[in-house]
Coordinates of C-alpha atoms in Angstrom, one line a residue:
Chain A
X15 CA -59.7 -35.0 -40.5
X16 CA -61.2 -31.6 -39.6
X17 CA -58.5 -29.4 -38.3
X18 CA -60.5 -26.2 -38.3
X19 CA -59.8 -24.2 -35.2
X20 CA -57.7 -26.9 -33.7
X21 CA -55.1 -24.4 -32.4
X22 CA -57.7 -22.6 -30.3
X23 CA -56.8 -19.1 -29.2
X24 CA -53.4 -18.0 -30.6
X25 CA -51.4 -15.1 -29.1
X26 CA -48.9 -13.3 -31.2
X27 CA -46.1 -11.3 -29.5
X28 CA -44.0 -9.4 -31.9
X29 CA -42.8 -5.8 -32.2
X30 CA -42.9 -5.9 -36.0
X31 CA -46.2 -4.7 -37.3
X32 CA -45.7 -6.2 -40.7
X33 CA -44.7 -9.6 -39.3
X34 CA -47.9 -9.7 -37.2
X35 CA -49.9 -8.8 -40.2
X36 CA -48.4 -11.6 -42.2
X37 CA -49.0 -14.1 -39.3
X38 CA -52.6 -13.0 -39.2
X39 CA -52.9 -13.6 -42.9
X40 CA -51.2 -17.0 -42.9
X41 CA -52.9 -18.4 -39.8
X42 CA -56.2 -16.9 -41.0
X43 CA -55.8 -18.7 -44.4
X44 CA -55.1 -22.0 -42.7
X45 CA -58.2 -21.7 -40.5
X46 CA -56.3 -23.5 -37.7
X47 CA -57.0 -20.9 -35.1
X48 CA -60.3 -20.0 -33.5
X49 CA -59.1 -16.6 -32.5
X50 CA -55.9 -14.5 -32.7
X51 CA -54.8 -11.8 -30.2
X52 CA -51.6 -9.8 -31.0
X53 CA -49.3 -7.6 -28.9
X54 CA -46.4 -5.4 -30.0
X55 CA -45.0 -5.2 -26.4
X56 CA -44.5 -8.4 -24.3
X57 CA -45.5 -6.4 -21.1
X58 CA -49.0 -5.9 -22.5
X59 CA -49.2 -9.6 -23.4
X60 CA -48.2 -10.5 -19.8
X61 CA -50.9 -8.2 -18.4
X62 CA -53.4 -9.9 -20.7
X63 CA -52.4 -13.4 -19.5
X64 CA -52.5 -12.3 -15.9
X65 CA -56.0 -10.9 -16.2
X66 CA -58.6 -13.5 -15.1
X67 CA -61.3 -11.7 -17.1
X68 CA -59.6 -12.6 -20.4
X69 CA -60.2 -15.9 -22.1
X70 CA -57.6 -18.6 -21.9
X71 CA -54.8 -18.7 -24.6
X72 CA -53.9 -22.0 -26.2
X73 CA -50.7 -21.2 -28.1
X74 CA -48.2 -18.3 -27.9
X75 CA -45.9 -17.4 -30.7
X76 CA -43.1 -15.4 -29.2
X77 CA -40.4 -13.2 -30.7
X78 CA -37.1 -12.8 -28.9
X79 CA -35.7 -9.3 -29.8
X80 CA -38.3 -6.8 -28.8
X81 CA -38.1 -3.3 -27.2
X82 CA -38.5 -2.9 -23.4
X83 CA -39.1 -6.6 -22.6
X84 CA -37.4 -9.3 -24.7
X85 CA -38.9 -12.8 -25.3
X86 CA -36.7 -14.3 -22.6
X87 CA -37.6 -11.6 -20.1
X88 CA -41.2 -12.3 -20.8
X89 CA -40.7 -16.0 -20.1
X90 CA -39.0 -15.2 -16.8
X91 CA -41.7 -12.8 -15.8
X92 CA -44.5 -15.1 -16.8
X93 CA -42.9 -18.0 -14.9
X94 CA -42.6 -15.9 -11.8
X95 CA -46.1 -14.3 -12.0
X96 CA -48.2 -17.1 -13.4
X97 CA -46.2 -20.1 -12.1
X98 CA -47.6 -23.7 -12.8
X99 CA -50.4 -22.3 -15.0
X100 CA -47.8 -20.9 -17.4
X101 CA -45.5 -23.8 -17.3
X102 CA -48.3 -25.9 -18.8
X103 CA -48.9 -23.4 -21.6
X104 CA -47.6 -24.0 -25.2
X105 CA -45.0 -21.4 -26.3
X106 CA -43.3 -21.5 -29.6
X107 CA -40.4 -19.2 -30.2
X108 CA -40.7 -17.4 -33.6
X109 CA -37.7 -15.3 -34.3
X110 CA -35.1 -14.1 -36.7
X111 CA -32.4 -15.0 -34.2
X112 CA -30.2 -17.7 -35.7
X113 CA -28.0 -17.9 -32.6
X114 CA -27.7 -21.5 -31.2
X115 CA -27.3 -19.9 -27.7
X116 CA -30.8 -18.4 -28.0
X117 CA -32.1 -21.8 -29.1
X118 CA -30.5 -23.6 -26.1
X119 CA -31.7 -20.9 -23.7
X120 CA -35.2 -21.2 -25.0
X121 CA -35.2 -25.0 -24.5
X122 CA -34.5 -24.4 -20.8
X123 CA -38.0 -23.1 -20.2
X124 CA -40.6 -25.7 -19.6
X125 CA -43.3 -23.7 -21.4
X126 CA -41.3 -23.5 -24.6
X127 CA -42.2 -26.4 -26.9
X128 CA -40.8 -25.3 -30.2
X129 CA -38.3 -22.9 -31.9
X130 CA -39.1 -21.6 -35.4
X131 CA -37.1 -19.2 -37.5
X132 CA -38.9 -16.4 -39.3
X133 CA -40.6 -16.1 -41.7
X134 CA -43.6 -18.2 -40.6
X135 CA -44.6 -20.7 -43.2
X136 CA -47.5 -23.2 -43.6
X137 CA -45.1 -26.0 -42.8
X138 CA -44.5 -24.5 -39.3
X139 CA -48.2 -24.3 -38.6
X140 CA -48.5 -28.1 -39.3
X141 CA -45.7 -28.7 -36.8
X142 CA -47.4 -26.3 -34.3
X143 CA -50.6 -28.5 -34.6
X144 CA -48.5 -31.6 -33.7
X145 CA -46.8 -29.8 -30.8
X146 CA -50.1 -28.6 -29.4
X147 CA -51.6 -32.1 -29.6
X148 CA -48.7 -33.8 -27.9
X149 CA -48.6 -31.1 -25.2
X150 CA -52.3 -31.7 -24.5
X151 CA -51.8 -35.5 -24.6
X152 CA -54.3 -36.0 -27.5
X153 CA -53.8 -37.1 -31.1
X154 CA -54.5 -34.4 -33.6
Chain B
X26 CA 20.9 -8.3 22.3
X27 CA 21.6 -5.4 20.1
X28 CA 25.1 -4.9 18.9
X29 CA 25.2 -1.3 20.0
X30 CA 24.2 -2.2 23.6
X31 CA 26.8 -5.0 23.6
X32 CA 29.4 -2.5 22.4
X33 CA 28.4 -0.1 25.2
X34 CA 28.7 -2.8 27.9
X35 CA 32.1 -3.9 26.4
X36 CA 33.4 -0.3 26.6
X37 CA 32.1 0.1 30.1
X38 CA 33.7 -3.1 31.3
X39 CA 37.0 -2.1 29.6
X40 CA 36.9 1.3 31.3
X41 CA 36.3 -0.4 34.7
X42 CA 39.2 -2.8 34.0
X43 CA 41.5 0.1 33.3
X44 CA 40.3 1.9 36.3
X45 CA 41.0 -1.1 38.5
X46 CA 44.4 -1.7 37.0
X47 CA 45.2 2.0 37.5
X48 CA 43.9 1.8 41.1
X49 CA 46.1 -1.2 41.7
X50 CA 49.2 0.7 40.4
X51 CA 48.4 3.8 42.5
X52 CA 48.1 1.5 45.6
X53 CA 51.4 -0.1 44.8
X54 CA 53.0 3.3 44.5
X55 CA 51.3 4.4 47.7
X56 CA 52.6 1.4 49.6
X57 CA 56.1 1.9 48.3
X58 CA 55.9 5.5 49.5
X59 CA 54.5 4.4 52.8
X60 CA 57.3 1.9 53.2
X61 CA 59.8 4.6 52.6
X62 CA 58.2 7.0 55.1
X63 CA 57.7 4.3 57.7
X64 CA 61.3 3.1 57.2
X65 CA 62.6 6.6 57.7
X66 CA 60.5 7.1 60.9
X67 CA 61.6 3.7 62.3
X68 CA 65.2 4.5 61.5
X69 CA 64.9 7.9 63.2
X70 CA 63.3 6.4 66.3
X71 CA 65.8 3.5 66.4
X72 CA 68.7 6.1 66.2
X73 CA 67.0 8.0 69.0
X74 CA 67.2 4.9 71.2
X75 CA 70.8 4.4 70.2
X76 CA 71.6 8.1 70.9
X77 CA 70.0 7.9 74.4
X78 CA 72.4 5.1 75.2
X79 CA 75.4 6.9 73.8
X80 CA 74.5 10.1 75.7
X81 CA 74.6 8.2 79.0
X82 CA 77.8 6.4 78.2
X83 CA 79.5 9.6 77.1
X84 CA 78.2 11.4 80.2
X85 CA 79.6 8.6 82.4
X86 CA 82.9 8.6 80.5
X87 CA 83.1 12.3 80.8
X88 CA 82.6 12.1 84.5
X89 CA 85.1 9.3 85.0
X90 CA 87.8 11.0 82.8
X91 CA 87.7 14.2 84.8
X92 CA 87.6 12.2 88.0
X93 CA 91.1 10.7 87.7
X94 CA 92.8 14.1 87.2
X95 CA 95.6 12.4 85.2
X96 CA 95.7 15.3 82.9
X97 CA 97.5 14.3 79.9
X98 CA 97.0 16.2 76.6
X99 CA 95.4 13.0 75.0
X100 CA 92.8 12.7 77.7
X101 CA 92.0 16.3 77.4
X102 CA 91.5 16.0 73.6
X103 CA 89.3 12.9 74.1
X104 CA 87.3 14.8 76.7
X105 CA 86.7 17.7 74.4
X106 CA 85.8 15.4 71.5
X107 CA 83.4 13.4 73.8
X108 CA 81.8 16.7 74.9
X109 CA 81.4 17.7 71.3
X110 CA 79.9 14.3 70.4
X111 CA 77.6 14.5 73.4
X112 CA 76.4 18.0 72.3
X113 CA 75.8 16.8 68.8
X114 CA 74.0 13.6 70.0
X115 CA 71.8 15.7 72.3
X116 CA 71.0 18.0 69.4
X117 CA 70.1 15.1 67.1
X118 CA 68.2 13.4 69.8
X119 CA 66.1 16.4 70.6
X120 CA 65.5 17.3 66.9
X121 CA 64.4 13.7 66.2
X122 CA 62.2 13.8 69.3
X123 CA 60.6 17.1 68.3
X124 CA 60.0 15.8 64.8
X125 CA 58.5 12.4 65.8
X126 CA 56.4 13.7 68.7
X127 CA 55.4 17.0 67.1
X128 CA 53.7 15.6 63.9
X129 CA 50.2 16.7 63.7
X130 CA 47.9 14.8 63.8
X131 CA 49.7 12.4 66.0
X132 CA 48.0 8.9 66.2
X133 CA 46.5 8.4 69.7
X134 CA 48.7 5.4 70.7
X135 CA 51.9 7.3 69.9
X136 CA 50.6 10.4 71.6
X137 CA 50.0 8.3 74.7
X138 CA 53.5 6.9 74.4
X139 CA 55.0 10.3 74.2
X140 CA 52.8 12.4 76.5
X141 CA 51.0 9.8 78.8
X142 CA 52.4 9.4 82.3
X143 CA 52.6 5.6 82.5
X144 CA 55.0 4.7 85.3
X145 CA 54.5 7.7 87.6
X146 CA 57.9 9.1 86.5
X147 CA 56.5 11.7 84.1
X148 CA 55.7 11.4 80.3
X149 CA 58.3 10.3 77.8
X150 CA 58.4 13.8 76.4
X151 CA 59.1 15.4 79.8
X152 CA 61.7 12.8 80.5
X153 CA 63.5 13.2 77.2
X154 CA 63.6 17.0 77.7
X155 CA 64.8 16.6 81.2
X156 CA 67.3 14.0 80.0
X157 CA 68.8 16.2 77.3
X158 CA 68.8 19.1 79.8
X159 CA 70.8 17.1 82.3
X160 CA 73.1 15.9 79.6
X161 CA 73.8 19.5 78.6
X162 CA 74.6 20.3 82.3
X163 CA 77.1 17.4 82.3
X164 CA 78.6 18.7 79.0
X165 CA 79.0 22.1 80.6
X166 CA 80.3 20.6 83.8
X167 CA 81.5 17.0 83.6
X168 CA 81.8 17.0 87.4
X169 CA 78.1 17.6 88.0
X170 CA 77.3 14.5 89.9
X171 CA 73.7 15.4 90.6
X172 CA 73.0 15.7 86.8
X173 CA 74.7 12.4 86.2
X174 CA 72.7 10.8 88.9
X175 CA 69.5 12.3 87.3
X176 CA 70.5 10.8 83.9
X177 CA 71.1 7.4 85.4
X178 CA 67.9 7.7 87.3
X179 CA 65.9 8.5 84.1
X180 CA 67.7 5.7 82.3
X181 CA 66.9 3.2 85.0
X182 CA 63.3 4.2 85.2
X183 CA 62.8 2.8 81.7
X184 CA 63.6 5.4 79.1
X185 CA 65.0 2.8 76.8
X186 CA 62.0 0.6 77.1
X187 CA 59.7 3.5 76.3
X188 CA 61.8 4.5 73.3
X189 CA 61.6 0.8 72.2
X190 CA 57.9 1.0 72.6
X191 CA 57.8 4.0 70.2
X192 CA 59.9 2.0 67.7
X193 CA 57.5 -1.0 68.0
X194 CA 54.6 1.3 67.6
X195 CA 56.0 2.7 64.4
X196 CA 56.7 -0.8 63.1
X197 CA 53.3 -2.1 64.1
X198 CA 51.6 0.9 62.4
X199 CA 53.6 0.4 59.3
X200 CA 52.8 -3.3 59.2
X201 CA 49.1 -2.5 59.6
X202 CA 49.1 0.1 56.8
X203 CA 51.0 -2.2 54.5
X204 CA 48.6 -5.1 55.2
X205 CA 45.7 -2.8 54.4
X206 CA 47.3 -1.6 51.2
X207 CA 48.0 -5.2 50.2
X208 CA 44.4 -6.0 50.9
X209 CA 43.2 -3.2 48.6
X210 CA 45.6 -4.4 46.0
X211 CA 44.1 -7.8 46.3
X212 CA 40.7 -6.3 45.9
X213 CA 41.8 -4.5 42.8
X214 CA 43.2 -7.7 41.3
X215 CA 40.1 -9.6 42.1
X216 CA 37.9 -6.9 40.6
X217 CA 40.0 -6.9 37.4
X218 CA 39.8 -10.7 37.2
X219 CA 36.1 -10.5 37.8
X220 CA 35.8 -7.9 35.1
X221 CA 37.7 -10.0 32.6
X222 CA 35.5 -13.0 33.4
X223 CA 32.4 -10.8 33.1
X224 CA 33.6 -9.5 29.7
X225 CA 34.2 -13.1 28.6
X226 CA 30.8 -14.4 29.7
X227 CA 28.6 -11.4 29.1
X228 CA 30.3 -9.5 26.3
X229 CA 32.7 -11.5 24.2
X230 CA 30.7 -14.7 24.0
X231 CA 27.3 -13.1 23.3
X232 CA 29.1 -10.7 21.0
X233 CA 30.7 -13.5 19.1
X234 CA 27.4 -15.3 18.9
X235 CA 25.7 -12.1 17.7
X236 CA 28.3 -11.4 15.1
X237 CA 28.2 -15.0 14.0
X238 CA 24.4 -14.8 13.8
X239 CA 24.6 -11.5 11.9
X240 CA 27.0 -13.1 9.5
X241 CA 24.8 -16.1 9.0
X242 CA 21.8 -13.8 8.5
X243 CA 23.7 -11.8 6.0
X244 CA 24.7 -14.9 4.2
X245 CA 21.1 -16.2 4.1
X246 CA 19.8 -12.8 3.0
X247 CA 22.5 -12.7 0.3
X248 CA 21.4 -16.1 -0.9
X249 CA 17.8 -15.0 -0.8
X250 CA 18.7 -11.8 -2.7
X251 CA 20.5 -13.8 -5.3
X252 CA 17.5 -16.1 -5.7
X253 CA 15.2 -13.1 -5.9
X254 CA 17.4 -11.6 -8.5
X255 CA 17.4 -14.8 -10.5
X256 CA 13.7 -15.0 -10.2
X257 CA 13.3 -11.3 -11.2
X258 CA 15.5 -12.0 -14.2
X259 CA 13.4 -14.9 -15.2
X260 CA 10.2 -12.9 -14.7
X261 CA 11.8 -10.1 -16.7
X262 CA 12.5 -12.5 -19.5
X263 CA 8.9 -13.8 -19.3
X264 CA 7.6 -10.3 -19.3
X265 CA 9.6 -9.3 -22.3
X266 CA 8.4 -12.4 -24.1
X267 CA 4.8 -11.6 -23.0
X268 CA 5.2 -8.0 -24.1
X269 CA 6.4 -9.1 -27.5
X270 CA 3.5 -11.6 -27.8
X271 CA 1.1 -8.9 -26.6
X272 CA 2.4 -6.4 -29.1
X273 CA 2.0 -9.0 -31.7
X274 CA -1.5 -9.9 -30.5
X275 CA -2.4 -6.2 -30.4
X276 CA -1.2 -5.7 -33.9
X277 CA -3.1 -8.8 -35.0
X278 CA -6.2 -7.6 -33.3
X279 CA -5.9 -4.2 -34.9
X280 CA -5.5 -5.9 -38.2
X281 CA -8.5 -8.1 -37.6
X282 CA -10.5 -5.0 -36.5
X283 CA -9.7 -3.3 -39.7
X284 CA -10.5 -6.4 -41.7
X285 CA -13.8 -6.7 -40.0
X286 CA -14.6 -3.1 -40.6
X287 CA -13.7 -3.7 -44.3
X288 CA -15.8 -6.9 -44.3
X289 CA -18.8 -5.2 -42.8
X290 CA -18.4 -2.5 -45.2
X291 CA -18.3 -4.8 -48.3
X292 CA -21.2 -7.0 -47.0
X293 CA -23.3 -3.9 -46.3
X294 CA -22.4 -2.5 -49.6
X295 CA -23.2 -5.8 -51.4
X296 CA -26.5 -6.0 -49.5
X297 CA -27.3 -2.5 -50.5
X298 CA -27.4 -3.2 -54.2
X299 CA -30.0 -6.0 -54.1
X300 CA -32.1 -3.9 -51.7
X301 CA -31.9 -1.1 -54.2
X302 CA -33.0 -3.5 -57.0
X303 CA -36.0 -4.7 -54.9
X304 CA -36.8 -1.1 -54.1
X305 CA -36.8 -0.2 -57.8
X306 CA -38.8 -3.3 -58.8
X307 CA -41.4 -2.6 -56.2
X308 CA -41.6 1.0 -57.3
X309 CA -42.1 -0.2 -60.9
X310 CA -44.8 -2.6 -59.8
X311 CA -46.5 0.2 -58.0
X312 CA -46.2 2.5 -61.0
X313 CA -47.3 0.0 -63.6
X314 CA -49.7 -2.2 -61.8
X315 CA -50.6 -0.3 -58.7
X316 CA -54.0 0.6 -60.1
X317 CA -54.8 -3.0 -60.9
X318 CA -54.3 -4.2 -57.3
X319 CA -57.1 -4.2 -54.8
X320 CA -56.7 -2.5 -51.4
X321 CA -55.2 -5.5 -49.8
X322 CA -52.6 -5.8 -52.5
X323 CA -51.8 -2.1 -52.4
X324 CA -51.3 -2.3 -48.6
X325 CA -48.9 -5.3 -49.0
X326 CA -47.0 -3.4 -51.6
X327 CA -46.8 -0.4 -49.3
X328 CA -45.5 -2.5 -46.5
X329 CA -42.9 -4.1 -48.8
X330 CA -41.7 -0.7 -50.0
X331 CA -41.5 0.6 -46.4
X332 CA -39.6 -2.5 -45.4
X333 CA -37.1 -2.3 -48.2
X334 CA -36.5 1.4 -47.5
X335 CA -35.9 0.5 -43.8
X336 CA -33.5 -2.1 -44.9
X337 CA -31.5 0.6 -46.7
X338 CA -31.5 2.7 -43.6
X339 CA -30.3 -0.3 -41.5
X340 CA -27.5 -1.0 -43.9
X341 CA -26.5 2.7 -43.7
X342 CA -26.5 2.5 -39.9
X343 CA -24.4 -0.7 -39.9
X344 CA -21.9 1.0 -42.2
X345 CA -21.7 4.0 -39.9
X346 CA -21.2 1.7 -36.9
X347 CA -18.5 -0.2 -38.6
X348 CA -16.7 2.9 -39.7
X349 CA -17.3 4.9 -36.6
X350 CA -13.9 4.4 -35.2
X351 CA -12.0 4.3 -38.4
X352 CA -8.8 6.2 -37.9
X353 CA -7.6 6.5 -41.4
X354 CA -8.1 10.3 -41.1
X355 CA -6.0 11.9 -38.3
X356 CA -7.7 13.9 -35.5
X357 CA -7.9 17.7 -36.1
X358 CA -9.1 20.9 -34.5
X359 CA -12.9 21.2 -34.7
X360 CA -15.0 24.3 -34.2
X361 CA -18.0 22.8 -32.5
X362 CA -20.2 25.8 -33.3
X363 CA -19.7 25.3 -37.0
X364 CA -20.2 21.6 -36.6
X365 CA -23.6 22.1 -34.8
X366 CA -24.7 24.6 -37.5
X367 CA -23.8 22.0 -40.2
X368 CA -25.8 19.3 -38.4
X369 CA -28.8 21.7 -38.0
X370 CA -28.7 22.2 -41.7
X371 CA -28.7 18.4 -42.2
X372 CA -31.7 18.0 -39.8
X373 CA -33.5 21.1 -41.0
X374 CA -36.4 19.1 -42.5
X375 CA -37.1 17.4 -39.2
X376 CA -36.6 20.6 -37.2
X377 CA -39.2 22.4 -39.4
X378 CA -41.6 19.5 -39.4
X379 CA -41.6 19.3 -35.6
X380 CA -41.4 23.1 -35.1
X381 CA -38.4 22.4 -32.9
X382 CA -36.1 24.9 -31.2
X383 CA -32.4 23.9 -31.3
X384 CA -30.0 26.2 -29.4
X385 CA -26.4 25.9 -28.3
X386 CA -24.1 27.8 -25.9
X387 CA -20.8 29.2 -27.3
X388 CA -18.9 26.0 -27.8
X389 CA -15.1 25.5 -27.6
X390 CA -12.8 24.3 -30.2
X391 CA -11.7 20.7 -29.6
X392 CA -9.1 18.3 -31.0
X393 CA -10.8 15.1 -32.1
X394 CA -11.8 13.0 -35.1
X395 CA -14.1 15.3 -37.1
X396 CA -16.3 12.7 -38.8
X397 CA -16.8 10.8 -35.6
X398 CA -17.8 13.9 -33.6
X399 CA -20.2 14.9 -36.3
X400 CA -21.8 11.4 -36.3
X401 CA -22.0 11.5 -32.5
X402 CA -23.6 14.9 -32.3
X403 CA -26.0 14.2 -35.2
X404 CA -27.2 11.0 -33.6
X405 CA -27.8 12.6 -30.2
X406 CA -29.5 15.6 -31.7
X407 CA -31.6 13.4 -34.0
X408 CA -32.7 11.4 -31.0
X409 CA -33.5 14.5 -29.1
X410 CA -35.7 15.7 -31.9
X411 CA -37.3 12.2 -32.4
X412 CA -38.3 11.1 -29.0
X413 CA -40.9 13.7 -28.0
X414 CA -44.6 13.5 -27.1
X415 CA -47.1 13.9 -29.9
X416 CA -47.9 17.5 -30.4
X417 CA -45.1 18.8 -28.2
X418 CA -42.5 20.9 -30.0
X419 CA -39.0 19.6 -29.2
X420 CA -36.6 22.0 -27.4
X421 CA -33.0 20.8 -27.8
X422 CA -30.0 22.5 -26.2
X423 CA -26.3 21.8 -26.6
X424 CA -23.7 22.9 -24.1
X425 CA -20.1 22.1 -23.1
X426 CA -17.8 22.5 -20.2
X427 CA -14.3 21.5 -19.3
X428 CA -13.6 19.0 -16.6
X429 CA -11.6 20.7 -13.8
X430 CA -9.2 17.9 -13.0
X431 CA -8.0 16.7 -16.4
X432 CA -8.3 18.2 -19.9
X433 CA -11.4 16.4 -20.8
X434 CA -14.5 18.1 -22.1
X435 CA -18.2 17.3 -21.5
X436 CA -20.7 17.9 -24.3
X437 CA -24.3 17.8 -23.2
X438 CA -27.4 17.4 -25.3
X439 CA -30.6 18.2 -23.4
X440 CA -34.2 17.7 -24.6
X441 CA -37.7 18.1 -23.3
X442 CA -38.8 14.7 -24.7
X443 CA -40.5 11.6 -23.3
X444 CA -37.5 10.7 -21.1
X445 CA -36.1 7.2 -20.3
X446 CA -36.9 5.1 -17.3
X447 CA -33.8 4.6 -15.1
X448 CA -33.8 0.8 -15.4
X449 CA -33.2 1.2 -19.1
X450 CA -30.2 3.6 -18.9
X451 CA -27.7 0.8 -19.6
X452 CA -29.9 -1.0 -22.2
X453 CA -30.1 1.9 -24.6
X454 CA -26.4 1.6 -25.5
X455 CA -26.7 -2.1 -26.3
X456 CA -26.4 -3.0 -30.0
X457 CA -29.8 -3.1 -31.7
X458 CA -31.6 -2.5 -28.5
X459 CA -34.7 -0.4 -28.7
X460 CA -37.3 0.8 -26.2
X461 CA -40.1 1.4 -28.6
X462 CA -41.7 -0.4 -31.6
X463 CA -40.9 1.0 -34.9
X464 CA -44.4 2.4 -35.5
X465 CA -44.1 4.8 -32.5
X466 CA -40.5 5.8 -33.0
X467 CA -38.6 4.5 -36.0
X468 CA -35.0 3.5 -35.6
X469 CA -32.5 0.7 -36.0
X470 CA -31.1 0.4 -32.4
X471 CA -27.6 1.3 -33.6
X472 CA -27.4 5.1 -33.0
X473 CA -26.5 5.2 -29.3
X474 CA -24.2 2.1 -29.7
X475 CA -22.3 4.1 -32.4
X476 CA -22.2 7.2 -30.1
X477 CA -20.8 5.2 -27.2
X478 CA -18.2 3.6 -29.5
X479 CA -17.1 7.0 -30.7
X480 CA -17.0 8.4 -27.1
X481 CA -14.9 5.5 -25.9
X482 CA -12.6 5.9 -28.9
X483 CA -11.9 9.4 -27.5
X484 CA -11.1 7.9 -24.1
X485 CA -14.4 9.0 -22.6
X486 CA -18.0 7.7 -22.3
X487 CA -21.6 8.7 -22.2
X488 CA -23.9 9.1 -19.2
X489 CA -27.7 9.7 -19.2
X490 CA -29.8 11.6 -16.7
X491 CA -33.5 11.4 -17.4
X492 CA -36.9 11.0 -15.9
X493 CA -39.9 9.4 -17.7
X494 CA -41.9 12.3 -19.2
X495 CA -39.4 15.0 -18.2
X496 CA -36.8 15.0 -20.9
X497 CA -33.3 13.6 -21.1
X498 CA -29.7 14.8 -20.9
X499 CA -26.8 13.0 -22.5
X500 CA -23.4 13.9 -21.3
X501 CA -20.5 12.9 -23.5
X502 CA -17.0 13.0 -22.1
X503 CA -14.2 13.4 -24.6
X504 CA -10.5 13.5 -24.4
X505 CA -8.1 14.7 -27.1
X506 CA -6.7 11.7 -28.8
X507 CA -3.0 11.3 -29.4
X508 CA -1.9 12.5 -32.8
X509 CA -0.7 8.9 -33.5
X510 CA -2.3 5.6 -32.5
X511 CA -0.5 4.3 -29.4
X512 CA 0.1 0.9 -27.9
X513 CA -2.2 0.3 -24.9
X514 CA -0.6 0.0 -21.5
X515 CA 0.3 -3.7 -20.9
X516 CA -0.9 -5.2 -17.7
X517 CA 0.8 -8.5 -17.0
X518 CA 0.5 -10.5 -13.9
X519 CA 3.8 -10.9 -12.1

């Protein structure tokens, strides 16, 4: 089955430059994404999503601990600003936080479909494909 | 009713009772005196009546005796004695008459009796005087027939009746006065009785009730007090128990805190050595095979080296945080000026690189934990040097002032850097919280947490005043710690 570009446009939100670099490399190698946009501040990512001139994003990989606006604050703000449109989006948390509290809290947001612990591995990307497919209601 | 008012009423009633009893006694004394006076007057007037009779009899006897001319010596003697008696009777009669009719003021009825002309024969007073005058003439001359006829005339015209009327008048007046006095005495008795009744109804009974009520109240309150005392005792025991367990808990928590600090220290220490090994290995790879790697490989190696270096920094910071409030070394006197100069030496590379100006006012000497204060000031100064706009030379100033009300001191570190938005004032003190990505301003998010911990360990805190783009000022409040660690004040709910 041809999975090339199946994830569509992927958004990376992570304050760690090196982590973003590694995600780019791994996702690039897998050829699962059509396009990747990355942000070091969640505020900038939110502005991007709210801008109608920008193309639609299919998958968001979101860190939790970030300066200024944390991953959870981003989820709140996006929910409030973008509403239904955002609730239908596919967000996967990608974080070093091992806290079960964070995991429970993330599960409370309708847009959040998965919770991965860093570092990102090929295995997670396969799961991400499945998650995206079930969220869209189509088999991969 | 208040007991004082009741007491007042009781005393008043008692005074009235005594007054009425005293009045009654005075009245009794007065009536006795009156009786005595009246009795004497009645006696005198009665004797007067008797004397008038005697005078006329004697006068007649005298006349008869001299008439018969049988002059024996015995008759003569009798005559003389009769004259003497007549004289004396006249004297007494006149004296009594003067006394009884001359009393001023003389009641009107008696005045009328004495001086009123009732039967057209002259007043009683005139008649008495005429009567005695005629009697004297007879005494002087027993043969004076005209005088004797006058006497008899006066006698017949009702002298006796009029004198009787005087006696009756005295008796009636006495009876009236006595009746009046008796009535007053009756009133006094009734008043006294009423007062006694009043005291019983309005003073003794309510007083008794009041005292009974007060006693009951006292008894109830006594019981309540005893209960409260028992409760307090119980609470005291509970408190003592709680205090003991709190002391134990505090000791336990202190022990745990130390253990955790030790644990963090050993973990960090143990993490540091593999990090060093990785650092060394990566350095070796770079030295030996760096040239063989392509640009991508070299970039990855660079990132890896940078990361492992950062890891070392992070471990250092965690160590510092864990040991920030270690109190194994006692507090001491610190010269802040020397302290600042030392920190400036430590930070000289950064100061030179950024062309920064670091100044400080003359600073006081403080009593505090030296290592902690140095970490605190170094972190704040390092931040002040770090967070500045590109191309702008940092200007950092350290000042201090005493708080006027207590013996606290405020250390202020002011910079001309990028500033902090007000909404983030609280966040910056949170553990690992950062406002910038590492590429813009490197850091671990532990510096200000450590500073706050140290300030709180000195009984104070840190406040920020800042405006985005216009520099920041960090005010640290510090108090001199006690020379020995002390138990915290226990707050236990009653």
